[in-house]
Protein backbone atom coordinates (compact mmCIF):
# COMPACT_ATOMS: atom_id res chain seq x y z
CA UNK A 1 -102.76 49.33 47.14
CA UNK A 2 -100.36 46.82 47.94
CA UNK A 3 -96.40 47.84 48.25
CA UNK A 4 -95.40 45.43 45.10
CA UNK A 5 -97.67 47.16 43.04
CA UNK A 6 -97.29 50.58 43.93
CA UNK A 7 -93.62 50.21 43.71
CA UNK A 8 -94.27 48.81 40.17
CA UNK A 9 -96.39 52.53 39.21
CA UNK A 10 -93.50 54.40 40.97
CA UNK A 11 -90.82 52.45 38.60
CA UNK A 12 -93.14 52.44 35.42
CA UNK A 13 -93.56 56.50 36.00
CA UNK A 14 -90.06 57.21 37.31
CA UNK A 15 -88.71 55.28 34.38
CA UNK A 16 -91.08 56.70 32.02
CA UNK A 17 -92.18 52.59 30.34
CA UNK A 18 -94.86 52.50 27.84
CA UNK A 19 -95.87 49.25 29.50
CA UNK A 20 -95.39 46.72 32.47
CA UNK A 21 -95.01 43.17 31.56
CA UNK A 22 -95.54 40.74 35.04
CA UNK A 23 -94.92 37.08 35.49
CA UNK A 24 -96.48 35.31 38.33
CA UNK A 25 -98.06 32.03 39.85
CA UNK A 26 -99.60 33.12 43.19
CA UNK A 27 -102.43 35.35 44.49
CA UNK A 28 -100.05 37.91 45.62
CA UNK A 29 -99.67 38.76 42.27
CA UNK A 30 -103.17 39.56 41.37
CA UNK A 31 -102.96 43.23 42.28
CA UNK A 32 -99.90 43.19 40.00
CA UNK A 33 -101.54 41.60 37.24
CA UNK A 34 -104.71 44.20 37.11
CA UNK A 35 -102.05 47.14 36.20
CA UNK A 36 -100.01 44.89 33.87
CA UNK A 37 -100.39 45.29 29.75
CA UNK A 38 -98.99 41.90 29.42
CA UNK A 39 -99.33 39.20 32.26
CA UNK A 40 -98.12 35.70 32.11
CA UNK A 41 -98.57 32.64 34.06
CA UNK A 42 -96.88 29.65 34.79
CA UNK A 43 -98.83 26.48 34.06
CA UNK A 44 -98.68 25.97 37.34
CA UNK A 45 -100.55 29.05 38.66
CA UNK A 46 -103.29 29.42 40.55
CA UNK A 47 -106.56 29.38 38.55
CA UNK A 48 -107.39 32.87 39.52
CA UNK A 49 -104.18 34.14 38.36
CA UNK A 50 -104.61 32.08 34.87
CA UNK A 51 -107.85 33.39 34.15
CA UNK A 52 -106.08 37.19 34.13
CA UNK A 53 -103.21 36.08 32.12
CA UNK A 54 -102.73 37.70 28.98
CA UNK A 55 -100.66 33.58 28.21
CA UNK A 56 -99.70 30.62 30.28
CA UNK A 57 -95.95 29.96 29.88
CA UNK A 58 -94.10 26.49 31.61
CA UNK A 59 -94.38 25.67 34.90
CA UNK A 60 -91.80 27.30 37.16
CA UNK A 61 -90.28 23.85 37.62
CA UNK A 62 -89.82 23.72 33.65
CA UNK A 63 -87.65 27.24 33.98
CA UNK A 64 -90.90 28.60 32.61
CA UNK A 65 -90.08 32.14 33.45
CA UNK A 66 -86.48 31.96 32.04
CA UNK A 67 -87.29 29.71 29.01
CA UNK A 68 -90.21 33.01 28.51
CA UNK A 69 -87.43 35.73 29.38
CA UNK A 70 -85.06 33.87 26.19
CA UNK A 71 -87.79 33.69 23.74
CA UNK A 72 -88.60 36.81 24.59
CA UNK A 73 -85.76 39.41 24.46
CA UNK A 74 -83.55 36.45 21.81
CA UNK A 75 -83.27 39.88 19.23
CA UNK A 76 -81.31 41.17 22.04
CA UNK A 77 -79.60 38.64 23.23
CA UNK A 78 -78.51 37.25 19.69
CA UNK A 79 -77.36 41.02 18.88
């Protein structure tokens, strides 16, 4: 298993999260992705990445994952 995703099981369990949400656009994150509830790409992904995605957000040149992040946690940041 690689490091990245083992680390992410360690956190998840240490941490005790009822799920791990991943954002990615390479095939490095692949691994990630398979023991992700919710994965997102960037429109500018690769296709193999994409096809596992749970949604395709902006591209990372859009501030896709930030502009996702915002939209995302606004209840808590507007609180």
């Amino acid at each position: 298993m690689p490091k990245k995703t083992n680390g992410i099981l360690q956190i998840k369990e240490l941490l005790g999260c009822d799920k791990v949400i991943c954002l990615g656009d390479a095939m490095n994150d692949i691994h990630m992705y398979k023991i992700a509830e919710e994965k997102y790409a960037v429109a500018n992904a690769v296709a193999e990445l994409k096809a596992l995605a749970t949604d395709i957000i902006r591209r990372n040149n859009e501030d896709g994952v930030a502009t996702w992040l915002l939209g995302y946690y606004s209840d808590v940041i507007d609180s």
